[in-house]
Short mmCIF file of C-alpha atoms in Angstrom, two decimals:
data_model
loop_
_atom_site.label_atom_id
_atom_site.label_comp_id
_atom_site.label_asym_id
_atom_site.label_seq_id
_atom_site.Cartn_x
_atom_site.Cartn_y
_atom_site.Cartn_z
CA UNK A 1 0.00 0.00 0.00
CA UNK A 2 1.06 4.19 0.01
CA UNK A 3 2.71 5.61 2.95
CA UNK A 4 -0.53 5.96 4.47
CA UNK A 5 -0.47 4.48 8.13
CA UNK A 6 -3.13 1.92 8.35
CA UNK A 7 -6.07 3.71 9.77
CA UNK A 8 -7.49 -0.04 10.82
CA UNK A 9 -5.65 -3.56 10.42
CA UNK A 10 -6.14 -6.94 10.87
CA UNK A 11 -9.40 -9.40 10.09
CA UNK A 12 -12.69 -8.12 10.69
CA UNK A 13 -16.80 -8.99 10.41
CA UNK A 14 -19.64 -6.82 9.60
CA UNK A 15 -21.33 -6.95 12.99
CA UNK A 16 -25.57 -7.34 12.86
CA UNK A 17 -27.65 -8.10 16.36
CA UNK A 18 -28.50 -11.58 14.60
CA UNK A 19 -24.93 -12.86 14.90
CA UNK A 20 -23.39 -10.65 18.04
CA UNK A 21 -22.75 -13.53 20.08
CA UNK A 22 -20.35 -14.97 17.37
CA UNK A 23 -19.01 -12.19 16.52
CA UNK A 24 -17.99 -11.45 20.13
CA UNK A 25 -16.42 -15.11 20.22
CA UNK A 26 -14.57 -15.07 16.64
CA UNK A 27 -10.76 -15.21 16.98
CA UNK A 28 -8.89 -12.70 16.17
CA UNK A 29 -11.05 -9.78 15.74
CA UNK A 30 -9.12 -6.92 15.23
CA UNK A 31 -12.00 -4.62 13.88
CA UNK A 32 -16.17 -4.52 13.27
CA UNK A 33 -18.35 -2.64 10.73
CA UNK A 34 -21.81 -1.38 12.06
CA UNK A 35 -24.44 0.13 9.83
CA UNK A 36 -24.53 3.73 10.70
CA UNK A 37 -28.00 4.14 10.24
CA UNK A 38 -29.04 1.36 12.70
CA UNK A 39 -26.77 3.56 15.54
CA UNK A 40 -28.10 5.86 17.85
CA UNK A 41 -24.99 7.89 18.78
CA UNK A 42 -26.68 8.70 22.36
CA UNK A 43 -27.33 4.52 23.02
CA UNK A 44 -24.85 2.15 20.80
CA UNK A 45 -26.06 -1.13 20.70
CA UNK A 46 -24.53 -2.68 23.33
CA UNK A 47 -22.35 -5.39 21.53
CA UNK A 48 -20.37 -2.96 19.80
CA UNK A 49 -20.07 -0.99 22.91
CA UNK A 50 -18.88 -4.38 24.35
CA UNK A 51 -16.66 -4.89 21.57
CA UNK A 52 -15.31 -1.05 21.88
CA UNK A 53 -14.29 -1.51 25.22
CA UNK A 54 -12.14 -4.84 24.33
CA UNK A 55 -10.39 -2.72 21.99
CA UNK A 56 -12.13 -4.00 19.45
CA UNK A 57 -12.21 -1.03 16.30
CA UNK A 58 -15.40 -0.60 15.10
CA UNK A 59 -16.21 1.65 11.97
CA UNK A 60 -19.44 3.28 11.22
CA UNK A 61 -20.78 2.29 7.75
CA UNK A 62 -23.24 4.61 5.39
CA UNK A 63 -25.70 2.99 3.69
CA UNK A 64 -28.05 6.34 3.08
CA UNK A 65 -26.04 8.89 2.72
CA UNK A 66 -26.93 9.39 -1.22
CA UNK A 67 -23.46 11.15 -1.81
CA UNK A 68 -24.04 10.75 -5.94
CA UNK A 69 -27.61 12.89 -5.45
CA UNK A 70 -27.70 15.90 -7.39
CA UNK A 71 -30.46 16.88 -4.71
CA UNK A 72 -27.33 18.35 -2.72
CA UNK A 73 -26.18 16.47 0.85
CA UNK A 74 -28.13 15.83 3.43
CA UNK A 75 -26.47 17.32 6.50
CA UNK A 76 -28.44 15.58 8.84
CA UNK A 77 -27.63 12.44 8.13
CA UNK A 78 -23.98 13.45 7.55
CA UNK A 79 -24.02 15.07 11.46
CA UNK A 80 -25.33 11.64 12.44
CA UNK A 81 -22.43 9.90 10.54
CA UNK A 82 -19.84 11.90 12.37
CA UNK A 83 -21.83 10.96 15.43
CA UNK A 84 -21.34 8.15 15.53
CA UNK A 85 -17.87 7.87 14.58
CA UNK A 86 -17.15 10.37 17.65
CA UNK A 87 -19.50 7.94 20.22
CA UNK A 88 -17.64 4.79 19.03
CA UNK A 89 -14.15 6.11 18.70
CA UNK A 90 -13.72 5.58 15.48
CA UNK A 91 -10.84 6.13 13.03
CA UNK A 92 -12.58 6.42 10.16
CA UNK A 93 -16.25 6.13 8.31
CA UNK A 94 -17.70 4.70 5.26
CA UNK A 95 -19.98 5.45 2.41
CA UNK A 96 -20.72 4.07 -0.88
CA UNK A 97 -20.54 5.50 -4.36
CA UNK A 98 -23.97 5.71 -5.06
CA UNK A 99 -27.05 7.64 -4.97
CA UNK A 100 -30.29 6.21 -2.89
CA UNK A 101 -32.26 9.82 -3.69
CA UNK A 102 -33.47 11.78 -6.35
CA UNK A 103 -35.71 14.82 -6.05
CA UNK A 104 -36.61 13.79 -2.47
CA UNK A 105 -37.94 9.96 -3.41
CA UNK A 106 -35.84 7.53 -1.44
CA UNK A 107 -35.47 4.57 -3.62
CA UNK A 108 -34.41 2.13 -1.01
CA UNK A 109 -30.95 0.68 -2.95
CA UNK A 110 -27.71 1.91 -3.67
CA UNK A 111 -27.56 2.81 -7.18
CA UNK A 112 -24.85 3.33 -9.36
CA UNK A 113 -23.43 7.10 -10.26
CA UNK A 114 -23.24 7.50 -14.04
CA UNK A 115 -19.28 7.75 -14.95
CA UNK A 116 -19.96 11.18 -16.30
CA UNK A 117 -17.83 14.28 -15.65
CA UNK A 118 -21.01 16.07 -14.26
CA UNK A 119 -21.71 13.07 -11.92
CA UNK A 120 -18.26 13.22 -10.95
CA UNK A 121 -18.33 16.81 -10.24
CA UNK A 122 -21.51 16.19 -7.85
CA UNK A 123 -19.91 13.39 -6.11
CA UNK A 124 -16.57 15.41 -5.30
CA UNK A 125 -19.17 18.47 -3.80
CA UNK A 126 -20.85 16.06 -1.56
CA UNK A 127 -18.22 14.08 -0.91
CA UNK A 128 -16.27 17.23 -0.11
CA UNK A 129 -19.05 18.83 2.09
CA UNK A 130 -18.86 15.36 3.94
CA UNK A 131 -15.86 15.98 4.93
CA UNK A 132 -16.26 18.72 6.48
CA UNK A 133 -18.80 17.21 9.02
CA UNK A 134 -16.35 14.90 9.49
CA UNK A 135 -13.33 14.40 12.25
CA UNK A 136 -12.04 11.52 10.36
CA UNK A 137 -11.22 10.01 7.16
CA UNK A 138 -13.59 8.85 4.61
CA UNK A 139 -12.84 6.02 2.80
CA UNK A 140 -15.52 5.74 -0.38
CA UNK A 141 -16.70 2.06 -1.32
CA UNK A 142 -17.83 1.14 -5.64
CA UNK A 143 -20.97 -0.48 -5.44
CA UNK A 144 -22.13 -3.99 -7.17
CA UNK A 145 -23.81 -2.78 -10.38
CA UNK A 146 -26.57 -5.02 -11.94
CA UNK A 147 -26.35 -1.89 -15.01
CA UNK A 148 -24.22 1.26 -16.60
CA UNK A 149 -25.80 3.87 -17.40
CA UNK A 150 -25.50 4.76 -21.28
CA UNK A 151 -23.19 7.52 -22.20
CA UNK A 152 -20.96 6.95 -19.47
CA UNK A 153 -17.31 8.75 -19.83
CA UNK A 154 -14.83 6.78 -17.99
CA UNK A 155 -13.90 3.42 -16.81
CA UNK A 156 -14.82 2.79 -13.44
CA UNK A 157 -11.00 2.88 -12.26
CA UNK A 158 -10.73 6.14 -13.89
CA UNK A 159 -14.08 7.46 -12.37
CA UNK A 160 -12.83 6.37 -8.93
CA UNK A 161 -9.04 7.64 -9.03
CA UNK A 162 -10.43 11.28 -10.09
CA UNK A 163 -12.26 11.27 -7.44
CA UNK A 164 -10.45 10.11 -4.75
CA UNK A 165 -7.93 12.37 -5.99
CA UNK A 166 -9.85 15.68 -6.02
CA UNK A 167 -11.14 14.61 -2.45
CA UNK A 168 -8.13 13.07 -0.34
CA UNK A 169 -10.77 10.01 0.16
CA UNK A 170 -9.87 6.85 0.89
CA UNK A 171 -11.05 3.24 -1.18
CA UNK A 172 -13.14 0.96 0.70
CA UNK A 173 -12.35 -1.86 -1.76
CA UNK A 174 -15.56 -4.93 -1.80
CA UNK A 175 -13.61 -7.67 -3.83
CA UNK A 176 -17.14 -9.66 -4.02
CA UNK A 177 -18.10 -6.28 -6.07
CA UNK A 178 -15.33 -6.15 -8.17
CA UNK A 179 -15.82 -10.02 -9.24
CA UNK A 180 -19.80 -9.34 -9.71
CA UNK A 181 -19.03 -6.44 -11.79
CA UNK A 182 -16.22 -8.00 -14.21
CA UNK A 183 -18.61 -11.23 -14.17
CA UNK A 184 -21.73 -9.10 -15.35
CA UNK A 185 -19.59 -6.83 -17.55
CA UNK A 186 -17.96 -9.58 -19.59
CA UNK A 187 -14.57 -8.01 -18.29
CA UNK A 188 -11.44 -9.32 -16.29
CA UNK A 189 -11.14 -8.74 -12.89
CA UNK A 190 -7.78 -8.90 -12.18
CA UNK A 191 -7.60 -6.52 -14.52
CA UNK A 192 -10.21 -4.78 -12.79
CA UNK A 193 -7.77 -4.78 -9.63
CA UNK A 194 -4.60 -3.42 -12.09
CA UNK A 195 -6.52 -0.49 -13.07
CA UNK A 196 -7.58 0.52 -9.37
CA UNK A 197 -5.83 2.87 -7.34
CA UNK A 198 -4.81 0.09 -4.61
CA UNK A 199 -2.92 2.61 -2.68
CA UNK A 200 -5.32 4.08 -1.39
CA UNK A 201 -7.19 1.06 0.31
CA UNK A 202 -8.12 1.59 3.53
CA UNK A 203 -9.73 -1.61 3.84
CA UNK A 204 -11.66 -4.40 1.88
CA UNK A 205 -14.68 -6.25 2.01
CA UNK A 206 -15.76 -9.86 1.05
CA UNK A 207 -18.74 -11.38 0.66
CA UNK A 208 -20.98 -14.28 -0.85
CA UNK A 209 -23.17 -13.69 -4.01
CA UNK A 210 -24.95 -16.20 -6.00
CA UNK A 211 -25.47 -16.84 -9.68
CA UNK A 212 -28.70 -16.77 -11.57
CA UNK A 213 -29.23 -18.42 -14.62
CA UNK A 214 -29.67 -16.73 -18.49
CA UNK A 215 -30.65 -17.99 -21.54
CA UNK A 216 -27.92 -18.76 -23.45
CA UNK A 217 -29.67 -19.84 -26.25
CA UNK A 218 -31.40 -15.78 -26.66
CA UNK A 219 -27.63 -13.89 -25.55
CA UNK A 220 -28.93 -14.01 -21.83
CA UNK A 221 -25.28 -14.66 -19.95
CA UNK A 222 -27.07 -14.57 -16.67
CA UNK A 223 -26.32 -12.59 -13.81
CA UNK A 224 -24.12 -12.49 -10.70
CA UNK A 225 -26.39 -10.80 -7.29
CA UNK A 226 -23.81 -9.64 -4.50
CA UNK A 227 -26.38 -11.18 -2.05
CA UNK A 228 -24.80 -10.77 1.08
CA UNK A 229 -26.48 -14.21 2.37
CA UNK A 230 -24.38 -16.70 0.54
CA UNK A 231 -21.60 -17.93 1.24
CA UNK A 232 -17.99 -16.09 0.10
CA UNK A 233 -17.42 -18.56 -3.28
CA UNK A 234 -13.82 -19.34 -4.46
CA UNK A 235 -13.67 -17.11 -6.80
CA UNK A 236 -13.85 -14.27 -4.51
CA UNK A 237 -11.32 -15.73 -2.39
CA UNK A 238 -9.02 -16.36 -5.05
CA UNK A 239 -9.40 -12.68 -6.02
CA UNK A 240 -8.43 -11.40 -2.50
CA UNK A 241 -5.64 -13.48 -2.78
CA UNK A 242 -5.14 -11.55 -6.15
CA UNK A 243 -5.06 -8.23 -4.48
CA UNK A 244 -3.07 -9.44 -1.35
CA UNK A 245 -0.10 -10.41 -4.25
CA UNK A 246 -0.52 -7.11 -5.42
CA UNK A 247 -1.04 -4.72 -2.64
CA UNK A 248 -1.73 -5.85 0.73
CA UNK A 249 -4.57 -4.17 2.16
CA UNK A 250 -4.49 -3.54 5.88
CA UNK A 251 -7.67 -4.72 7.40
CA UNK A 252 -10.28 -7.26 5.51
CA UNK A 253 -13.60 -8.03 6.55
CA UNK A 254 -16.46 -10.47 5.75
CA UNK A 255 -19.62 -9.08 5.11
CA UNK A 256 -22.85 -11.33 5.84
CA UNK A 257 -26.01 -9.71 5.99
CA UNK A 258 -28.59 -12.88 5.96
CA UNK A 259 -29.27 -16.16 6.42
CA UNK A 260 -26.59 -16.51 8.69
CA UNK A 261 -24.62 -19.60 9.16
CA UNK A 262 -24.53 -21.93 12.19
CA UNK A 263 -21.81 -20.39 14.11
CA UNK A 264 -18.91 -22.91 13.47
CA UNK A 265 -19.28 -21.91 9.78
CA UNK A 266 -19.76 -18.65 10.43
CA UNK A 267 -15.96 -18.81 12.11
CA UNK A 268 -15.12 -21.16 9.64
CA UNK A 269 -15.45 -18.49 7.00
CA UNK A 270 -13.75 -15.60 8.93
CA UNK A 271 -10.60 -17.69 9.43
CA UNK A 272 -10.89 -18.46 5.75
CA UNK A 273 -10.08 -14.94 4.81
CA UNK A 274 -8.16 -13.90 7.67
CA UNK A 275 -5.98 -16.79 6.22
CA UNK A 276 -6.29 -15.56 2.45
CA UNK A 277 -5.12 -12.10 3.02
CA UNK A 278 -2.59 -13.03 5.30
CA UNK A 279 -3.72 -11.29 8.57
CA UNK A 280 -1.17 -10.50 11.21
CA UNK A 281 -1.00 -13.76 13.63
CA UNK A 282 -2.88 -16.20 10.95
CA UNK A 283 -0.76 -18.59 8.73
CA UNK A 284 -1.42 -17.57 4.74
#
């Protein structure tokens, strides 16, 4: 990676009430994720609080900020963002590249920013005005696409180094999104990963997806859903162990939103990873 000192290392789990009492027993966990918007700064949920105090980092993740709106940002929710990074002591927050609003309709998903230079240009304001709220870093995290929009005007590496550069951001990388990307896009993903601006990771994601059958016979290739409930496949693995040749990131983390595991393949899973990437303390 840059010279950047690692704002958050080691293996870590997006934590969710369903799973808390696993999470609190995995080994090894240097660091949680917690939905920002299911935080209220004034009364954490107690098993990241519990976690906190064990020295546990935990990092506040966006899922509604809408930072690709044209509608402008919404301060509020940026205020409660900082919130909660200041209640849980953390080093840094995360957001998505995507837009969840336009003209005050919430649409309830993250959907993808067209790659346009106006897009861009409203991304880097709100992005910008974030910051601001903010006492720490933002790191910025490409979203799993199911479509592009037409006319689009850069590559999504391109789209994503101007704007970290214009912003000082950081990259939240999701692996399991660059795979179900290239996979829907008919592209390469390590060449995905070549084109990215891997020094600026601040950490990475993985995840399960699932495929869903086309018809081949009519040019239907099928799809690739980053579902969140399955679990991580081996391509997705083998792809973190592409980036960790490349660049290795500081801090990974599984992400599993849903039908959740019993809870010896739930830790299964974890030590997986840890063991992919090469985490401090866990043989590669």
């Amino acid at each position: 990676m840059a010279d950047l000192a690692p704002l958050v290392q080691g293996t870590g789990i997006g934590w969710r009430p369903e799973i808390a009492g696993v999470v609190a027993d995995l080994p090894a966990l240097s660091f949680c994720e917690v939905i920002a918007e299911s935080v209220d700064p004034a009364a954490p949920p107690r098993g990241v609080v519990e976690l906190r105090d064990r020295g546990v980092t935990v990092v506040p993740h966006g899922v509604r900020l809408s930072l690709g709106s044209a509608d402008g940002l919404d301060r509020h929710r940026a205020e409660h963002l900082a919130a909660c990074a200041a209640t849980l002591g953390a080093p840094l927050v995360s957001e998505h590249v995507s837009f969840t609003r336009v003209a005050g309709r919430d649409a309830g998903h993250l959907l993808p920013v067209p790659r346009t230079r106006e897009a861009l240009d409203v991304l880097v304001a709100n992005v910008s005005a974030t910051q601001t709220v903010l006492d720490v870093p933002l790191a910025l995290e490409p979203i799993a696409a199911l479509f592009d929009w037409p006319g689009e005007e850069f590559t999504e590496a391109e789209f994503l180094t101007r704007l970290l550069d214009r912003t000082g951001a950081l990259l939240l990388l999701d692996v399991a999104n660059v795979h179900a990307n290239a996979r829907n896009r008919g592209a390469d993903p390590r060449a995905v990963l070549d084109a990215l601006p891997l020094d600026r990771v601040a950490y990475v994601h993985v995840a399960g997806g699932s495929e869903h059958a086309g018809d081949a016979a009519h040019g239907d290739p099928g799809v690739y859903h980053d579902t969140h409930t399955d679990a991580v496949p081996d391509e997705v693995l083998a792809l973190l162990g592409e980036l960790c040749d490349r660049a290795r990131p500081p801090a990974v983390m599984l992400e599993r939103d849903g039908h959740h595991p019993p809870a010896a393949e739930l830790t299964a899973e974890f030590t997986t990873i840890a063991r992919t990437a090469g985490a401090a303390g866990v043989a590669r």
